[in-house]
mmCIF file of C-alpha atoms in Angstrom:
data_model
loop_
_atom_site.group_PDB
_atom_site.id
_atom_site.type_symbol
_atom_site.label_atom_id
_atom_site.label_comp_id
_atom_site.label_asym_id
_atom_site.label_seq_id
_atom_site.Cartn_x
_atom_site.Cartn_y
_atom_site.Cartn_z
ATOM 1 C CA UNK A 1 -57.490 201.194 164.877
ATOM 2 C CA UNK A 2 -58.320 204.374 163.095
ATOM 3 C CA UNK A 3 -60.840 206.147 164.059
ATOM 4 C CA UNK A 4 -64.439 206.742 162.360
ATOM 5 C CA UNK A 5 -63.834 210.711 161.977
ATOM 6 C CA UNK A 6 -60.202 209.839 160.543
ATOM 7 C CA UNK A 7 -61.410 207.621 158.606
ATOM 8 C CA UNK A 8 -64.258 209.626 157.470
ATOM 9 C CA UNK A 9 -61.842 212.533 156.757
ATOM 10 C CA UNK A 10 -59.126 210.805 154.674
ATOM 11 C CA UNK A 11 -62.313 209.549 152.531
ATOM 12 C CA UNK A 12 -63.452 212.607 151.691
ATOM 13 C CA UNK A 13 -59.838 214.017 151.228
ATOM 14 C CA UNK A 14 -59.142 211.020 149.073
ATOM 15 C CA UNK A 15 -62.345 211.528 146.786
ATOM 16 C CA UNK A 16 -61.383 215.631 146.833
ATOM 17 C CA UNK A 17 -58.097 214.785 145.125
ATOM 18 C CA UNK A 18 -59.706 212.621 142.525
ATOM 19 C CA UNK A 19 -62.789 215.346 141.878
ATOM 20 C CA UNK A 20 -59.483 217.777 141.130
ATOM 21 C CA UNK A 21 -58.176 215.625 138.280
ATOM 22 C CA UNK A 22 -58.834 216.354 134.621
ATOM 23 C CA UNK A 23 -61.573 214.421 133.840
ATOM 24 C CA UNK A 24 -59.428 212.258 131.342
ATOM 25 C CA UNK A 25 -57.783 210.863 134.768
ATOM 26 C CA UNK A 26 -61.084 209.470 135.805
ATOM 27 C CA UNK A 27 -61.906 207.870 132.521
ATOM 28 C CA UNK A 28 -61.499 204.056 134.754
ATOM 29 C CA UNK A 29 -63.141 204.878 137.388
ATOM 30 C CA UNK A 30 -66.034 206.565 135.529
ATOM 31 C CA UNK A 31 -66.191 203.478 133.321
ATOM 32 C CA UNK A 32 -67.328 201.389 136.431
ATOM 33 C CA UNK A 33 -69.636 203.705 137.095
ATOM 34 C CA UNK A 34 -71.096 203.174 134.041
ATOM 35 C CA UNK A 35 -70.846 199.214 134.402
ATOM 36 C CA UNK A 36 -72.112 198.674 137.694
ATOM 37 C CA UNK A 37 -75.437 200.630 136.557
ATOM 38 C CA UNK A 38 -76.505 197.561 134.885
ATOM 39 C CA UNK A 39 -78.671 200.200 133.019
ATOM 40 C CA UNK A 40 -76.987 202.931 131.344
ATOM 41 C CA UNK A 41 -75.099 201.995 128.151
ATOM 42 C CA UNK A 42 -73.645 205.168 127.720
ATOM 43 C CA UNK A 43 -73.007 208.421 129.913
ATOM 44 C CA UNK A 44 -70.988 211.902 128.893
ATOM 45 C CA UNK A 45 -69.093 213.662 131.926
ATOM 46 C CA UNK A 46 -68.038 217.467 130.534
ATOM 47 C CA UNK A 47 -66.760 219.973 132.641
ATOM 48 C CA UNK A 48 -66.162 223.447 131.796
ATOM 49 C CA UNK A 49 -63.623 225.914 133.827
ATOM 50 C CA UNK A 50 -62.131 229.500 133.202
ATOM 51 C CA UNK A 51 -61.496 230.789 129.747
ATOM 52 C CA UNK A 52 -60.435 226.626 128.842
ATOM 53 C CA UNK A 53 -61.673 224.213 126.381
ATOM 54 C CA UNK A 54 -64.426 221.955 128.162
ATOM 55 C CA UNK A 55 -63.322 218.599 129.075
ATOM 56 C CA UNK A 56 -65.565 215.867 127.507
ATOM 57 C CA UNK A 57 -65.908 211.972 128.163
ATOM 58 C CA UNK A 58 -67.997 210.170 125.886
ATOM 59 C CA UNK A 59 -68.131 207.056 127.868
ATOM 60 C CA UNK A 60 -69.735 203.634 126.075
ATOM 61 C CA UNK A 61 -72.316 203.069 123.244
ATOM 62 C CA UNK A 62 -75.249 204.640 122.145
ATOM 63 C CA UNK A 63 -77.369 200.890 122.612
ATOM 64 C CA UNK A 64 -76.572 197.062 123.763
ATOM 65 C CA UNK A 65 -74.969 196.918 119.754
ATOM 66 C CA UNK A 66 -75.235 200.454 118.836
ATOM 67 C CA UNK A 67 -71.974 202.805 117.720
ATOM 68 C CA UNK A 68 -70.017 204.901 120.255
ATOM 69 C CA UNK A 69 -70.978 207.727 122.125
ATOM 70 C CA UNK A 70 -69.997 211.218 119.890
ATOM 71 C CA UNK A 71 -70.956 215.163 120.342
ATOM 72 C CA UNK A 72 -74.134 214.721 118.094
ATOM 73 C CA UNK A 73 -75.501 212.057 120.359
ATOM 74 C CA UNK A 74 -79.227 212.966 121.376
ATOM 75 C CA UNK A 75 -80.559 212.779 124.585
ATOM 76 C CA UNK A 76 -83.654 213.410 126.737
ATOM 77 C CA UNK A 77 -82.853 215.813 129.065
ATOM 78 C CA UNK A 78 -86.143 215.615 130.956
ATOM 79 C CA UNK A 79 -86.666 218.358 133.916
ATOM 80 C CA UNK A 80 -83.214 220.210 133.051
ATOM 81 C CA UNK A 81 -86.036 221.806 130.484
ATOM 82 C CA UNK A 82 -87.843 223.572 133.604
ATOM 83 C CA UNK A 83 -84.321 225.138 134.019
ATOM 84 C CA UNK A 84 -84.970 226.451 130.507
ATOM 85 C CA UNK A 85 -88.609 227.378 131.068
ATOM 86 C CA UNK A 86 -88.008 229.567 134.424
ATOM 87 C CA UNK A 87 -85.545 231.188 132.147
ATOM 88 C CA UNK A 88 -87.823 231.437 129.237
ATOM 89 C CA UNK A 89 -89.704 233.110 131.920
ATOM 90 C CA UNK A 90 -87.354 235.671 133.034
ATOM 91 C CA UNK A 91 -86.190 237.005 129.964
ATOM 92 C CA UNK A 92 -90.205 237.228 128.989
ATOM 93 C CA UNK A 93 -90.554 239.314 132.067
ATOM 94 C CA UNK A 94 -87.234 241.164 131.675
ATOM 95 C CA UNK A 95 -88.743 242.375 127.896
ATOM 96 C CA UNK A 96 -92.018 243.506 130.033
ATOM 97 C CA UNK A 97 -94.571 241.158 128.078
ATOM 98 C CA UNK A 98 -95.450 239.574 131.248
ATOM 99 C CA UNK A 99 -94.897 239.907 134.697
ATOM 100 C CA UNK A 100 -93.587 237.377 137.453
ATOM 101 C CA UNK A 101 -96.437 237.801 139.997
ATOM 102 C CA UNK A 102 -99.386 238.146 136.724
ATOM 103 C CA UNK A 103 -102.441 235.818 138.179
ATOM 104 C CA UNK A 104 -102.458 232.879 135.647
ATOM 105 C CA UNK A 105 -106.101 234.196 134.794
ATOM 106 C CA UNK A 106 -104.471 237.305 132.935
ATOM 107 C CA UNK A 107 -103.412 234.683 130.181
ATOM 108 C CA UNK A 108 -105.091 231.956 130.412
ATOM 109 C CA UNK A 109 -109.041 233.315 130.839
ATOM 110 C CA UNK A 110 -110.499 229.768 130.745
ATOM 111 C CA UNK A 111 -109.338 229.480 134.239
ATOM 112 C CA UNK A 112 -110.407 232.755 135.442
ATOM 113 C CA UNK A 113 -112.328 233.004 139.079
ATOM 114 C CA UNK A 114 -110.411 229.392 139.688
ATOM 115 C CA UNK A 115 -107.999 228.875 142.103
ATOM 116 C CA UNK A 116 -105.716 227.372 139.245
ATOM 117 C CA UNK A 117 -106.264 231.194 137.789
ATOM 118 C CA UNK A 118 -105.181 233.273 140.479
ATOM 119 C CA UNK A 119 -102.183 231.365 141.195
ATOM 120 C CA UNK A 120 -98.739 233.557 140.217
ATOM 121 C CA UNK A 121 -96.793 232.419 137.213
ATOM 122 C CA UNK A 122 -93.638 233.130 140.336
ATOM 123 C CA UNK A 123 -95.585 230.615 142.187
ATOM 124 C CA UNK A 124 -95.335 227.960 139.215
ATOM 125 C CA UNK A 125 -91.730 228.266 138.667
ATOM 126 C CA UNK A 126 -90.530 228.219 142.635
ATOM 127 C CA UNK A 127 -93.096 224.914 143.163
ATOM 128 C CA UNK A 128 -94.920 226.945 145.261
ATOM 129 C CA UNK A 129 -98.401 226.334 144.188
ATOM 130 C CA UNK A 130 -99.887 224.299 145.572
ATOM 131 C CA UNK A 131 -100.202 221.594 142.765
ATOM 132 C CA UNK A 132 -99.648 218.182 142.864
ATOM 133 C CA UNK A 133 -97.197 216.201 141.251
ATOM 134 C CA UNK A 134 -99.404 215.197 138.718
ATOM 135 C CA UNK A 135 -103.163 215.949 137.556
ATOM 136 C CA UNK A 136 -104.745 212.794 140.477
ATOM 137 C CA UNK A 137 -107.842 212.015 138.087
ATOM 138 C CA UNK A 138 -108.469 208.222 137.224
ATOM 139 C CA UNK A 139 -107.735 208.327 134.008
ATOM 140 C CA UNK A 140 -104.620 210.197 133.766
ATOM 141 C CA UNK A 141 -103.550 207.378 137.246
ATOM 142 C CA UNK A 142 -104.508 204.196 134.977
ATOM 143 C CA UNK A 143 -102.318 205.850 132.396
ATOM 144 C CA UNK A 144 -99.655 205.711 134.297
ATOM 145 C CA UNK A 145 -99.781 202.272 135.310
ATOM 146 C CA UNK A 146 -100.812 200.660 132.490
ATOM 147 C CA UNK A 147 -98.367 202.998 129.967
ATOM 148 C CA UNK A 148 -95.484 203.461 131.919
ATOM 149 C CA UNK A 149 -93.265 203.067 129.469
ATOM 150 C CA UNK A 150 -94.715 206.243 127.690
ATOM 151 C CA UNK A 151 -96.963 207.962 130.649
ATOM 152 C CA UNK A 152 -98.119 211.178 129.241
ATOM 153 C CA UNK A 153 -98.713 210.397 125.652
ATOM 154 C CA UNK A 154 -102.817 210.310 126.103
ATOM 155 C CA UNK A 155 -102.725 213.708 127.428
ATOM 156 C CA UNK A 156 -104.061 216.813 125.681
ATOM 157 C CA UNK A 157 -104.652 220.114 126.143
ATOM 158 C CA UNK A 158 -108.162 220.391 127.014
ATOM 159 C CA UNK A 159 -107.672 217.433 129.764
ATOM 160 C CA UNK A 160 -104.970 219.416 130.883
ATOM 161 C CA UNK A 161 -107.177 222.407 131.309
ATOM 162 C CA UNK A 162 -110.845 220.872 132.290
ATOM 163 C CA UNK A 163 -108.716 219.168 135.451
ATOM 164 C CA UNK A 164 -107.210 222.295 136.255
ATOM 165 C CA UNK A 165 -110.678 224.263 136.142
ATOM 166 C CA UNK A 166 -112.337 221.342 138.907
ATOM 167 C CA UNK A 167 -108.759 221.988 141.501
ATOM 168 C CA UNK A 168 -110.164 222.790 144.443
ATOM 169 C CA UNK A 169 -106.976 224.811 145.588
ATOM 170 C CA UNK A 170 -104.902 223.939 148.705
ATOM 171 C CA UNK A 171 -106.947 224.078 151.864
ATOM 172 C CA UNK A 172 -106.162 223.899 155.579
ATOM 173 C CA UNK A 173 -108.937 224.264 158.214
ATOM 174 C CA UNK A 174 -111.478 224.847 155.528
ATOM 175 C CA UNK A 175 -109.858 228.168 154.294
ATOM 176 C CA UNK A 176 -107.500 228.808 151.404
ATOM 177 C CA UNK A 177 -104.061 228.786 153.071
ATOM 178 C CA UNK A 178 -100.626 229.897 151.132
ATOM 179 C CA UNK A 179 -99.314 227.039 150.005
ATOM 180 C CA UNK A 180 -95.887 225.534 151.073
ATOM 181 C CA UNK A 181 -92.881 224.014 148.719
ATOM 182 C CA UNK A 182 -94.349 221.215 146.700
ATOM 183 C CA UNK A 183 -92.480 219.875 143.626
ATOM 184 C CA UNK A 184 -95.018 219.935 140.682
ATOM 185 C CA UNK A 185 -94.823 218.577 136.860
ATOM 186 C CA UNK A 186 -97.953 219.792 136.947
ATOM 187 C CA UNK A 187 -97.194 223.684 137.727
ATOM 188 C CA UNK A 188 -95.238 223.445 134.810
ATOM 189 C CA UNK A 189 -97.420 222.273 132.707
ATOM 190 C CA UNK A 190 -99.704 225.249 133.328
ATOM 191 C CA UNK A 191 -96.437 227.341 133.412
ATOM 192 C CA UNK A 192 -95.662 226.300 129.436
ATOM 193 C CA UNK A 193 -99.786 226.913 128.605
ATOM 194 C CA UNK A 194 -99.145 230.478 130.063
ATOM 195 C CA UNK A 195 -95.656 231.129 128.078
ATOM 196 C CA UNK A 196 -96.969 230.130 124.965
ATOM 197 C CA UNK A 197 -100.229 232.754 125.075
ATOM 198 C CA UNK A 198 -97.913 235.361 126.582
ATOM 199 C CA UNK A 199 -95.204 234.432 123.527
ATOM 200 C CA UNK A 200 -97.758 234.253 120.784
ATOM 201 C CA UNK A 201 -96.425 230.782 119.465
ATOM 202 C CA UNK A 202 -95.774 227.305 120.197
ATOM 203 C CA UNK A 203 -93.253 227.125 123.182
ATOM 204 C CA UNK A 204 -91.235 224.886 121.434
ATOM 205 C CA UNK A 205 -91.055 227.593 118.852
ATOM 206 C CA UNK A 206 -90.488 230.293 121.751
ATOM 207 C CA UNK A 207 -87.904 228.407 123.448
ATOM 208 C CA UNK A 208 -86.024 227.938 120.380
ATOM 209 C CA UNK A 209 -86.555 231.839 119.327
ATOM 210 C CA UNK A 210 -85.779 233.284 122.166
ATOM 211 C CA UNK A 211 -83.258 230.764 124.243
ATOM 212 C CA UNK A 212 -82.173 228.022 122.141
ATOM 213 C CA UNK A 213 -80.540 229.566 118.846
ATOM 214 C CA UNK A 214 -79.192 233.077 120.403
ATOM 215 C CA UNK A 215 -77.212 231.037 123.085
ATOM 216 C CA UNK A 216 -75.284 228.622 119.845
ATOM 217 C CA UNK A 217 -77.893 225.783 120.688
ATOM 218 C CA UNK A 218 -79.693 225.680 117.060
ATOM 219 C CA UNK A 219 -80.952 221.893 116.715
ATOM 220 C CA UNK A 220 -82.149 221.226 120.171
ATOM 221 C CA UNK A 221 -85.669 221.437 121.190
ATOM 222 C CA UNK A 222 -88.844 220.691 122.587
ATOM 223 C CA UNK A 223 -90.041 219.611 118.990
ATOM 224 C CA UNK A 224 -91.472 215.609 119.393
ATOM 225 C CA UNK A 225 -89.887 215.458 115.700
ATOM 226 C CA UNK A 226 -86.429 215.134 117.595
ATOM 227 C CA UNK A 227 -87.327 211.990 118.906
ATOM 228 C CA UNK A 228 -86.150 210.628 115.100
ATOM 229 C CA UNK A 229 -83.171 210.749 116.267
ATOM 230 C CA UNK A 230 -82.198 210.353 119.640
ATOM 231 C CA UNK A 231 -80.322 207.597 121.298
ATOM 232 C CA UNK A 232 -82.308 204.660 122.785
ATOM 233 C CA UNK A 233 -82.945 204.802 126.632
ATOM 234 C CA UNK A 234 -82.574 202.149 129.374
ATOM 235 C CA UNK A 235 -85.077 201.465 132.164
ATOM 236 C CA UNK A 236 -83.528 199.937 135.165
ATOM 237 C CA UNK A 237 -83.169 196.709 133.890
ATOM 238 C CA UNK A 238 -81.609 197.744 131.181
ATOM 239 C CA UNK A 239 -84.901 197.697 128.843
ATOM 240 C CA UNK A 240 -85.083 199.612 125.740
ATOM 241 C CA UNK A 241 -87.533 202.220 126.408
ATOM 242 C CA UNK A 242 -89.530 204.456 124.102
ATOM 243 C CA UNK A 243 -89.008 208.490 123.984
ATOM 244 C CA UNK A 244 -91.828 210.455 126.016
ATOM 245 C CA UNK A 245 -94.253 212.357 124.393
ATOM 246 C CA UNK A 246 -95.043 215.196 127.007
ATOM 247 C CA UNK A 247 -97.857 216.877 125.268
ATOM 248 C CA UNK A 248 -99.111 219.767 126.417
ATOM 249 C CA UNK A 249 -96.475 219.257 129.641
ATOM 250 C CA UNK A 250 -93.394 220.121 127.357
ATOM 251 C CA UNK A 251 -92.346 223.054 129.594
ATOM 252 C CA UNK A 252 -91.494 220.275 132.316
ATOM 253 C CA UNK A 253 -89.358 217.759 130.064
ATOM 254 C CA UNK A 254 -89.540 217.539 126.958
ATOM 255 C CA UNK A 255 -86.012 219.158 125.769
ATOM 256 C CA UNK A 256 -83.966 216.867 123.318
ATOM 257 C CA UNK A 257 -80.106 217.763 122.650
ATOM 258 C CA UNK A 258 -76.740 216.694 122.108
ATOM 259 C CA UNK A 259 -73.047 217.403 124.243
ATOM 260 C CA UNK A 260 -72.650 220.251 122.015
ATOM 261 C CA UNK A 261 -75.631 222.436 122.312
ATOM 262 C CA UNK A 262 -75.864 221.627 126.094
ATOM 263 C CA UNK A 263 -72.191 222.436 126.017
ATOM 264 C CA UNK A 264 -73.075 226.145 124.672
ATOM 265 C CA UNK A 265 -76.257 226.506 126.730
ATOM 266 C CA UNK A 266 -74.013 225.741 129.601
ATOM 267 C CA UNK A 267 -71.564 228.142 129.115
ATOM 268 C CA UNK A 268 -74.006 230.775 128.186
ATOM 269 C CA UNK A 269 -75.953 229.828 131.495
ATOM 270 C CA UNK A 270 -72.749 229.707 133.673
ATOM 271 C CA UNK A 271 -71.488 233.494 131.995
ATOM 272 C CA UNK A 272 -75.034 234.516 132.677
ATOM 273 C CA UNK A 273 -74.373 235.769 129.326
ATOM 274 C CA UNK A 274 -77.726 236.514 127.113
ATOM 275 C CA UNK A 275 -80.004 234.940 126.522
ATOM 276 C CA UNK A 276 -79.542 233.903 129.981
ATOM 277 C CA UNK A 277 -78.910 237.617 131.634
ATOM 278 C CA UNK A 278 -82.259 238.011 133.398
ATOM 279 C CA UNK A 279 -81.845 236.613 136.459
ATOM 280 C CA UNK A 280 -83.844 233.189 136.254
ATOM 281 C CA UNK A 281 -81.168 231.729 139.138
ATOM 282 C CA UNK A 282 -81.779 234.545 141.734
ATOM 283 C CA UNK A 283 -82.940 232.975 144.787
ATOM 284 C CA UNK A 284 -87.237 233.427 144.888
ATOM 285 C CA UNK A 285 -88.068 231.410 147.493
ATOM 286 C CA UNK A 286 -86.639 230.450 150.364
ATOM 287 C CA UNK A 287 -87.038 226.814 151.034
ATOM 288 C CA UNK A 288 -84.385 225.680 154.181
ATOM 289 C CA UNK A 289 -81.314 227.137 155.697
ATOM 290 C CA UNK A 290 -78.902 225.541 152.907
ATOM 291 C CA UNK A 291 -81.558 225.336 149.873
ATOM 292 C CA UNK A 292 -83.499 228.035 147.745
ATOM 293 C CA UNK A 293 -85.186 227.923 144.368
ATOM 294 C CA UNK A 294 -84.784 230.634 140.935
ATOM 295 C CA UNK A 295 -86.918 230.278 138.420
ATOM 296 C CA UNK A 296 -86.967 226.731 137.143
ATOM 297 C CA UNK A 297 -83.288 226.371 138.560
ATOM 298 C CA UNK A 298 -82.434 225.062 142.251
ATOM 299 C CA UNK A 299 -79.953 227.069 144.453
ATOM 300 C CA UNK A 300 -77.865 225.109 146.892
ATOM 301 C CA UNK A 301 -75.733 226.440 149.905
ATOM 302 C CA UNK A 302 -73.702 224.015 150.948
ATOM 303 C CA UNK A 303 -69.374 223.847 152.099
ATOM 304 C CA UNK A 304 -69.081 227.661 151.924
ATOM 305 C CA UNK A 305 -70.319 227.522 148.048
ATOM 306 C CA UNK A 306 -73.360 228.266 145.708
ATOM 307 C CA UNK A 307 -74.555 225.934 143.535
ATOM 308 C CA UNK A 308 -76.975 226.026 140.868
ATOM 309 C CA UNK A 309 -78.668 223.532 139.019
ATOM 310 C CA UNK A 310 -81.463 221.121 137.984
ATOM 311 C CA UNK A 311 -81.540 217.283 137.248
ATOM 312 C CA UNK A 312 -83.332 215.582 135.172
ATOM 313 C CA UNK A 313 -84.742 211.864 134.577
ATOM 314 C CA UNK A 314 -87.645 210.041 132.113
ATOM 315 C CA UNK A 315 -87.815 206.244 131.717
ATOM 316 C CA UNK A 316 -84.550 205.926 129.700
ATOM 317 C CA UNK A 317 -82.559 208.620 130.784
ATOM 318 C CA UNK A 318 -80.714 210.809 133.462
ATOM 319 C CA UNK A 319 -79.504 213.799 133.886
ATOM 320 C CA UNK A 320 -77.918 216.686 136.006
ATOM 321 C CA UNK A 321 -76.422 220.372 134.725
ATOM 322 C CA UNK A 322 -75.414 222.596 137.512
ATOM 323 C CA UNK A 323 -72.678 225.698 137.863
ATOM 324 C CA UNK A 324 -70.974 226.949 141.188
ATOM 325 C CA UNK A 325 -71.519 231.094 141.247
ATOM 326 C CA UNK A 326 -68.182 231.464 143.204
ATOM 327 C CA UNK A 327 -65.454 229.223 141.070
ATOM 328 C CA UNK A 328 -67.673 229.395 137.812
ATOM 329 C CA UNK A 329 -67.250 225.276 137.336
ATOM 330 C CA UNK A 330 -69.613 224.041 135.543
ATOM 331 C CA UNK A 331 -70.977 220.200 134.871
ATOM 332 C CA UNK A 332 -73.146 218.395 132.145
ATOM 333 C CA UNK A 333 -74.164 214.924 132.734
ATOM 334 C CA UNK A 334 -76.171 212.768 130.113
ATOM 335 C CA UNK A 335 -76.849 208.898 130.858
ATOM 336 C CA UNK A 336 -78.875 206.585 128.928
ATOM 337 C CA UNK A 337 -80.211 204.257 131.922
ATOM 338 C CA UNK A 338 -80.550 204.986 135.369
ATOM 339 C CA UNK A 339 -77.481 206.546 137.051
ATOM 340 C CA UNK A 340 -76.973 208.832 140.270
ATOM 341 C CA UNK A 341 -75.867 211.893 138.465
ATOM 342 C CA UNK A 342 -76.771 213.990 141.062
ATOM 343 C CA UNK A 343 -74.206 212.989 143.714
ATOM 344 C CA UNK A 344 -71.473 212.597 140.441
ATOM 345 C CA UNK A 345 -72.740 216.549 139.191
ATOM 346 C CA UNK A 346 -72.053 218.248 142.698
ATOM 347 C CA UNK A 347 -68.508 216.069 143.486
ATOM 348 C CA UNK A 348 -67.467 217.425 139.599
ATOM 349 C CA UNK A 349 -67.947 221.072 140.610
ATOM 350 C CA UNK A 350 -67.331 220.823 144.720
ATOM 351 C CA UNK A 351 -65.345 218.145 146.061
ATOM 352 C CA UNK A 352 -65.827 219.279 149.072
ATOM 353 C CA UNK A 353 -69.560 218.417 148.206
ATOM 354 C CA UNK A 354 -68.989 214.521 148.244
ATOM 355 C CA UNK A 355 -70.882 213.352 151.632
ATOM 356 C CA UNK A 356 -68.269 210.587 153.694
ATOM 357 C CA UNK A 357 -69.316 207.147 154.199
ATOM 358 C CA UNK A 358 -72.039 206.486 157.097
ATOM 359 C CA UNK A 359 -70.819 205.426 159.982
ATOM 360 C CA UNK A 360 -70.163 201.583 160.390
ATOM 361 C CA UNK A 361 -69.446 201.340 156.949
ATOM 362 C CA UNK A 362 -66.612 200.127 154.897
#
């Protein structure tokens, strides 16, 4: 009988060989993927490598009855845009109209003498606030159960703001205590207020000044007028679901685009070529032996390699760019329905990434 560790290792070896294979090799097998989602309708796979062409799978329809997947197909990209907005941020600091470690305050005086004010806009991008998730006020919790489908909608600006002004800050023991890694939507949100005062213009303006159209990505956005025409989304029943109006929380999800501009902000991001040359993936914070965050982007140290990256995920859609810094792979996953792209995103770039099967397991 073979052993578990054989067994484990010929797995892993087996799924190795497959992540090696053009992509166009694992057209089957990436069809059942799709499938067995029961959610998704369509998904792209694209890989880009060296000085080659990327390698692109437009995999399924657009709807239930709707036309096949092509390169102008829109998605919601949902928190891949805080990858963009720690960016935005960098090359905003690298041009010396605001700094990293500025108190939110500086910008944004309606907060000033709050704790929400003398929080670091470095501290917003890493998750390191001290913020929750979410604003936690009744109104904005009954939203989200009673308009799931489109959570965020009923949100404006001076909500936004009043429940920032009445957070307490993070306390331990009764004192103000630096707070640890905590993932916040929210931090964002205050993140994308601060970028657009520093900017002088709407962020979705900013972000298409200043990221979008120098790095070939003209047509992609933060704009809620791109919602026209997007691609329907799946919830995990397979649901049509509306698009999400983010509001004043656009700097955590709102970006809209098809294979082809994520296909040059990729390779832009990946070359670290500009608009993305100001160091928004150096490591900020240290947050475990084999995990760090950049500005808006995750850094992950795992099988002798560096990964960077971000996922993403609203009620329709998922999904998951992400570049190794020592091969220069690079992956772009887009599903309409609920689909682990994660796990898919790091096997793409790092087979050696792809966990075995627990023990016990067939």
């Amino acid at each position: 009988m073979m052993t578990t560790m054989a067994a484990g290792l010929m797995w892993v070896a087996s799924q190795a060989a497959l992540a090696l294979e053009p992509l166009a090799a694992q057209r089957e097998r990436l069809e059942r993927l799709l499938a067995r989602s029961g959610s998704a309708t369509g998904l792209v796979v694209a890989r880009l490598e060296g000085d080659g062409p990327p390698e692109v799978l437009l995999l399924g329809r657009s709807g239930r009855d709707g036309p096949a997947l092509d390169m102008k197909s829109r998605f919601e990209l949902g928190s891949v845009t805080k990858a963009l907005s720690g960016s935005l941020l960098a090359r905003l600091a690298a041009q010396g109209r605001l700094g990293l470690d500025d108190p939110v305050e500086r910008w944004l005086p309606e907060l000033a003498g709050r704790p929400a004010g003398r929080l670091s806009l470095r501290s917003l991008a890493t998750h390191h606030s001290g913020l929750p998730r979410l604003p936690l006020s009744a109104r904005f919790i009954w939203a989200l159960i009673a308009e799931h489908d489109d959570p965020y909608r009923h949100l404006d600006r001076d909500r936004l703001i009043q429940w920032l002004r009445d957070w307490p800050g993070v306390k331990r023991g009764g004192a103000v205590q630096p707070p640890e890694f905590l993932y916040s939507n929210l931090g964002y949100a205050l993140l994308g207020q601060v970028l657009e005062r520093a900017g002088g213009m709407p962020l979705a303006a900013l972000m298409e000044r200043e990221l979008l159209r120098p790095a070939g990505a003209a047509g992609a956005g933060l704009d809620e007028a791109l919602m026209a025409g997007q691609i329907p989304g799946h919830d995990e029943r397979g649901r049509v679901t509306p698009p999400w109006h983010m509001g004043p929380l656009a700097a955590m999800g709102a970006l809209r685009a098809d294979t082809t501009q994520m296909l040059a902000l990729l390779e832009a991001m990946r070359r670290r070529r500009p608009p993305f040359d100001a160091g928004a993936e150096r490591e900020q914070q240290r947050r475990s032996a084999s995990s760090a965050a950049g500005l808006g982007w995750v850094r992950s140290e795992r099988a002798g390699d560096r990964i960077v990256w971000h996922n993403g995920g609203t009620g329709g859609f998922r999904s998951f760019i992400g570049y190794s810094e020592l091969s220069g792979r690079a992956v772009l996953l887009m599903a309409n329905g609920h689909l682990d792209v994660d796990s898919l995103g790091m096997a793409l770039i790092n087979p050696a990434l792809v966990a075995p099967p627990a023990a016990g397991r067939s």
